XYZ file of C-alpha atoms in Angstrom:
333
model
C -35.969 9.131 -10.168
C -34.685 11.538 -12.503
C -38.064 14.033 -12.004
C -37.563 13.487 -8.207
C -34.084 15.066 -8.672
C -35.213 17.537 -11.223
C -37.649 18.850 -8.684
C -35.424 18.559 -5.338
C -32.575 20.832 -7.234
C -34.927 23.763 -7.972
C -36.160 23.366 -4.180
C -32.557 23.329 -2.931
C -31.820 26.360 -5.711
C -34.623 28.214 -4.459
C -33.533 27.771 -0.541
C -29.632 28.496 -1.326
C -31.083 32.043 -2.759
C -33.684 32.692 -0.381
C -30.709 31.684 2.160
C -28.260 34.057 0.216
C -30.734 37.194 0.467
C -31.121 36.832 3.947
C -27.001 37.017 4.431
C -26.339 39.659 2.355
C -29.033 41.329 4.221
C -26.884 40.951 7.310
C -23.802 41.368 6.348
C -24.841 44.616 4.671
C -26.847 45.668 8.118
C -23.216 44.758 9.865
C -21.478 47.818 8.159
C -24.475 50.076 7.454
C -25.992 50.674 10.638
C -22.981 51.025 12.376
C -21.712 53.940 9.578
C -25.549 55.323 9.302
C -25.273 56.016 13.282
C -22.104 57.389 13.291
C -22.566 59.545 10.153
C -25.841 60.565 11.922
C -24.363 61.461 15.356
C -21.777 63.509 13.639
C -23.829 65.119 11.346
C -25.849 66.235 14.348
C -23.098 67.203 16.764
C -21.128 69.760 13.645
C -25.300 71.372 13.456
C -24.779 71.938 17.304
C -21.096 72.953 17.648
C -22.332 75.538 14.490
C -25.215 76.871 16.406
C -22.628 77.521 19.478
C -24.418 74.899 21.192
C -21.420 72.950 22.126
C -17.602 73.643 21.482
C -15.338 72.624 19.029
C -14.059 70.631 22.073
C -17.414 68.594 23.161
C -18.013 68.169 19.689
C -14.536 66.018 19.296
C -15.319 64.147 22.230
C -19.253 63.364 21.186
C -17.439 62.073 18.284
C -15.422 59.864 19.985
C -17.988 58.423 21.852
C -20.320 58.103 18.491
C -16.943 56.098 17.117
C -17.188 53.754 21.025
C -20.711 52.884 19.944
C -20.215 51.512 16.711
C -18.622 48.623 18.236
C -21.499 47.344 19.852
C -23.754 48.149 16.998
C -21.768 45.812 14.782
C -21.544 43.077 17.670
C -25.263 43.198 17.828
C -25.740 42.717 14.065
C -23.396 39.791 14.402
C -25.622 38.313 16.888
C -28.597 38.383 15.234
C -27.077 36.697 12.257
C -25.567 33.590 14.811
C -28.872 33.373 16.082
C -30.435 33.423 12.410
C -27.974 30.450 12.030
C -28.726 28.714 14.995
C -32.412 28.868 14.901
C -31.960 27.605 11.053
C -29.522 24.671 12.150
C -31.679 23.576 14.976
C -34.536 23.410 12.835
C -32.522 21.020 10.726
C -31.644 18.932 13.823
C -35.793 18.354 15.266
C -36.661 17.809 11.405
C -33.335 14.958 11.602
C -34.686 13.661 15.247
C -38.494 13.093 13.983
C -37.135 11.060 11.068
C -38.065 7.864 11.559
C -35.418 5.045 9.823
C -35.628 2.827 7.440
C -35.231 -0.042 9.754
C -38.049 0.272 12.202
C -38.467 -1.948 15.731
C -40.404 -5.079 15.315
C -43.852 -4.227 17.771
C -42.447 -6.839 19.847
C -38.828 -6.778 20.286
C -37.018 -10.233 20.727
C -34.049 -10.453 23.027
C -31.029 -11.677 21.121
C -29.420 -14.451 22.208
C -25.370 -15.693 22.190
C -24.667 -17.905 19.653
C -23.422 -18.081 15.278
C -24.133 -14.541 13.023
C -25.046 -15.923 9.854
C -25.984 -13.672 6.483
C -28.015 -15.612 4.488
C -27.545 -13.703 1.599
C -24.340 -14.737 1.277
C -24.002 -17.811 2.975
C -21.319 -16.407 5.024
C -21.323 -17.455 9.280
C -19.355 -16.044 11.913
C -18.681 -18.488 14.696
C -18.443 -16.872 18.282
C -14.640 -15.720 19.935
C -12.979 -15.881 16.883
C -11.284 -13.721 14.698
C -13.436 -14.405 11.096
C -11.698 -12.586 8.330
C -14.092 -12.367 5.073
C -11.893 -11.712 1.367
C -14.067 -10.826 -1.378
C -13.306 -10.934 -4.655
C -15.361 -7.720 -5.303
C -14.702 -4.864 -2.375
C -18.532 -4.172 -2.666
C -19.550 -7.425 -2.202
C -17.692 -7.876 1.766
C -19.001 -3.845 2.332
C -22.575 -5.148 1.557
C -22.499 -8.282 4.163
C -20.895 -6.215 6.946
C -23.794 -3.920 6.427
C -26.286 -7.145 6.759
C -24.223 -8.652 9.705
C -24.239 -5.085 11.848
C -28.430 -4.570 10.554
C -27.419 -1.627 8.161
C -29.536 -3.869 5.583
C -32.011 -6.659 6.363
C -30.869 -10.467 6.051
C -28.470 -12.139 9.296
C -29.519 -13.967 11.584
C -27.802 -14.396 15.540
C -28.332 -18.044 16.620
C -31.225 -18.496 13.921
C -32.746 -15.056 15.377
C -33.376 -12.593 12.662
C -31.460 -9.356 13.667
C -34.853 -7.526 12.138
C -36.906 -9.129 14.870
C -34.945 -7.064 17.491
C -35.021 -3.694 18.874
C -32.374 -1.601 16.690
C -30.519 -0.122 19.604
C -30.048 -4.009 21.254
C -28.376 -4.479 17.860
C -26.356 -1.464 17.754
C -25.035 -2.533 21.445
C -24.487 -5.660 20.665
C -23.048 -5.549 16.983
C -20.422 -2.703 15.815
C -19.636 -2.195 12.505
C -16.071 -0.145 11.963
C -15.717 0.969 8.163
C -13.548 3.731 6.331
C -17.048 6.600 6.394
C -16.845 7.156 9.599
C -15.896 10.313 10.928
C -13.626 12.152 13.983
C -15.177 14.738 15.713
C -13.838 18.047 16.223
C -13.229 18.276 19.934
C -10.826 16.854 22.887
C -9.624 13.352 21.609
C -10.222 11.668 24.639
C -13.749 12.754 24.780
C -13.922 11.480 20.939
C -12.097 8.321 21.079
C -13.657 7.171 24.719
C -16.632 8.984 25.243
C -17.824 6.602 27.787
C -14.696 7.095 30.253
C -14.205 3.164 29.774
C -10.453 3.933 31.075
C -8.933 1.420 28.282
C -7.039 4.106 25.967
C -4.136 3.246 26.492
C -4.382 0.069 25.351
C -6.989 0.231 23.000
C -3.904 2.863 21.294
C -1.622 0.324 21.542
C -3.275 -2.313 19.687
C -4.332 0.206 16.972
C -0.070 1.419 17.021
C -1.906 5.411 17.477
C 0.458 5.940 20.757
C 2.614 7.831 18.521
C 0.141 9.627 17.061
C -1.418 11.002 20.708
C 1.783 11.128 22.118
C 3.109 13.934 19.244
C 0.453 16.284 20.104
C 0.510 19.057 22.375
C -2.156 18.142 25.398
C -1.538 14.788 23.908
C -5.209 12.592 24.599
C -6.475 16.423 26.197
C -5.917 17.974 23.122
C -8.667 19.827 21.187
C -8.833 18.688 17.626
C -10.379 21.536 15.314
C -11.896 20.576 11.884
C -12.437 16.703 12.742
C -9.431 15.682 12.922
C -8.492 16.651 9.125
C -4.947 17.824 9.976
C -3.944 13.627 10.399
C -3.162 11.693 7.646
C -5.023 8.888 6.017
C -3.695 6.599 8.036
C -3.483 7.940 11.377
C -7.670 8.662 11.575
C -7.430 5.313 10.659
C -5.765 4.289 13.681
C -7.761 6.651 15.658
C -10.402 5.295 14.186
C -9.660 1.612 15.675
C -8.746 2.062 18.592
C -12.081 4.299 19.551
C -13.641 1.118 18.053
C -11.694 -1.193 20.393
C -12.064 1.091 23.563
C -16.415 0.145 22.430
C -15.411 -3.770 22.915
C -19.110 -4.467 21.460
C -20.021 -8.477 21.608
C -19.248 -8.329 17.720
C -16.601 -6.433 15.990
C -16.622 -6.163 12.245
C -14.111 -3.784 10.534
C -14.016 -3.187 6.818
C -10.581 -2.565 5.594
C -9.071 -1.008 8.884
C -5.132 -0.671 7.433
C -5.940 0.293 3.880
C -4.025 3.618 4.394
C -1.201 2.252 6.458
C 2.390 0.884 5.617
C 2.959 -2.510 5.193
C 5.326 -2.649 8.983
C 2.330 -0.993 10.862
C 0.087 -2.967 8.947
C 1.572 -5.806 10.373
C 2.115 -4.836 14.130
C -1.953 -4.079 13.940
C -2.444 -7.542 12.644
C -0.506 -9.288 15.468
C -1.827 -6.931 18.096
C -5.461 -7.253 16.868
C -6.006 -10.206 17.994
C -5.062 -10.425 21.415
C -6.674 -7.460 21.761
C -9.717 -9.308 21.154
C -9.385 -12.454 22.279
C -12.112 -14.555 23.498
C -14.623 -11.719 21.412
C -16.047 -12.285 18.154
C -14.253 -10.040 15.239
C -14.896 -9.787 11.822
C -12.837 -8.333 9.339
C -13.414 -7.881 6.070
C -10.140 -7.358 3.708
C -7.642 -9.053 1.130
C -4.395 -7.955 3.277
C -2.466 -11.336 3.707
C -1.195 -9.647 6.855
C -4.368 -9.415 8.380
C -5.689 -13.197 6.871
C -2.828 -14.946 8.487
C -4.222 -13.840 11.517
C -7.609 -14.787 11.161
C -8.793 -17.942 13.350
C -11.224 -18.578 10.009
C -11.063 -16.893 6.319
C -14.605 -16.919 4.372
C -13.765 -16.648 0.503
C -16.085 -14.759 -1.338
C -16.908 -14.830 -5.175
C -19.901 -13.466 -6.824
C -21.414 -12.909 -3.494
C -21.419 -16.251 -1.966
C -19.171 -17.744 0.209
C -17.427 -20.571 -1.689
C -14.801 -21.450 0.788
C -13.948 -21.680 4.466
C -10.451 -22.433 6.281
C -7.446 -21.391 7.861
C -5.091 -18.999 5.119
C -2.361 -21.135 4.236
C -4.599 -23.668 3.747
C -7.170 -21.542 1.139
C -4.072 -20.806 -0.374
C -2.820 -24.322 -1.435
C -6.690 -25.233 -2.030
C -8.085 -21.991 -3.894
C -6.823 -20.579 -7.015
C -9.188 -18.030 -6.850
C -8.165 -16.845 -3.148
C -4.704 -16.919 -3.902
C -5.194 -14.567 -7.104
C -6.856 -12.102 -4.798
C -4.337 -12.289 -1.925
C -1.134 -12.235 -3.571
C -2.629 -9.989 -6.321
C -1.920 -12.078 -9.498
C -3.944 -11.762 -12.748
C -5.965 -14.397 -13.919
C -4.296 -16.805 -16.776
């Protein structure tokens, strides 16, 4: 592993200079030829107005056109270096499209039915239209099932089908997983947050509590967000974030710590709001909030990886020292 690095570093070392030489190249040619030609054109037109050629007059004005031209000259320069850019970034994008994943289609894809997502790894099963909240005592541990449940890793099942057994983009259709790495494009929100035209903003904002957010901004939903979205907060991508993943309304849901970076009140108008939002659909979340667990239809306990525990929240915590530690944050004796 450590060679493989060794040797990937000097390749990347060697492409940032080669890359480097060709920009300074450019950026060089950007002022250069511009002040070459118009040190040229002058130099020419004082040899002519000298030789009585032209007039002191002419040779004022032949400058002033010289100094016209440099303008394009420089805009040229500038284009070749976009297109130097482009041609290197689309490269990047085929090599990106040929890659072929790490979780290939079966050669026969089976149709996936309706029925219990199970992870076998862990023990832990999701039963259909309810809201299934999953509290680990290790973050890592609920992170890793959500990425077997939604196919990121091999190892659930749907109704005793193995998700590996069907075509990846069935999965992806069918299964959405919702977790803190994913990004906000730069571009109108609407187009970001409902890129489908589903219609069901609105609401999809209101169960996430973003209205504010959309509502404070200048074109409000028609607004064009430079930079990804990086001038909101934490917690309001994080909104953003769920309600573009409610406006989806995949079969299954599964959201890995969506109110992390909110306040405890929003926090709580999310949880209520959550699931009626969802009602009737399967959702998973994975999180030790006890405002989002005394929502959940069913909490899974996890400890060392394995489920150890199933029930309703108040009743895991009269029946589970362990889940009560984690919830209401208390050390262990």
């Amino acid at each position: 592993m450590s060679a493989r690095y060794r040797v990937e570093s000097r390749a990347l070392g060697a492409a940032g200079v080669r890359t480097a030489r060709v920009e300074s190249l450019l950026e060089a040619a950007q002022t250069l030829l511009p002040g070459v030609f118009l040190v040229l054109v002058t130099w020419l037109g004082a040899r002519f107005a000298a030789d009585g050629r032209i007039s002191v007059g002419q040779l004022v004005a032949f400058y002033a056109y010289a100094a016209f031209l440099v303008a394009p000259l420089r805009q040229l320069t500038e284009a070749i270096d976009k297109m130097t850019r482009g041609h290197v970034s689309a490269r990047r994008v085929v090599a990106m499209l040929r890659e072929r994943g790490d979780l290939p289609d079966p050669p026969q894809p089976a149709r996936l039915p309706v029925g219990e997502l199970a992870d076998t790894a862990s023990g832990v099963r999701i039963t259909p239209g309810l809201l299934t909240a999953i509290a680990a005592t290790a973050p890592g541990d609920a992170a890793r099932i959500a990425d077997r449940l939604g196919r990121y890793a091999e190892g659930a099942t749907l109704d005793g089908v193995p998700l590996s057994a069907a075509a990846l983009s069935e999965v992806r259709a069918r299964i959405l997983v919702a977790d803190n790495e994913a990004q906000l494009f730069t571009g109108r929100l609407r187009s970001d947050l409902d890129p489908d035209g589903r219609g069901a903003l609105p609401q999809a904002l209101a169960a996430a509590c973003a209205t504010d957010i959309v509502a404070a901004l200048p074109d409000g939903a028609e607004t064009v967000m430079p930079d990804r979205g990086r001038s909101f907060s934490g917690g309001q991508q994080q909104r953003l974030r769920l309600a573009r993943a409610l406006i989806a309304d995949p079969d299954v849901l599964i959201l890995v710590e969506p109110t992390n970076a909110v306040d405890a009140y929003t926090e709580a108008r999310i949880a209520g709001r959550l699931k009626a939002a969802r009602a009737g659909r399967t959702t998973v979340i994975c999180t030790s909030s006890p405002l989002l667990l005394s929502h959940a239809d069913l909490v899974c306990f996890v400890e060392h990886g394995r489920a150890v525990a199933v029930g309703s929240h108040t009743g895991m915590l009269r029946d589970q020292p362990g889940y009560a530690r984690l919830v209401l944050r208390e050390e262990k004796p």
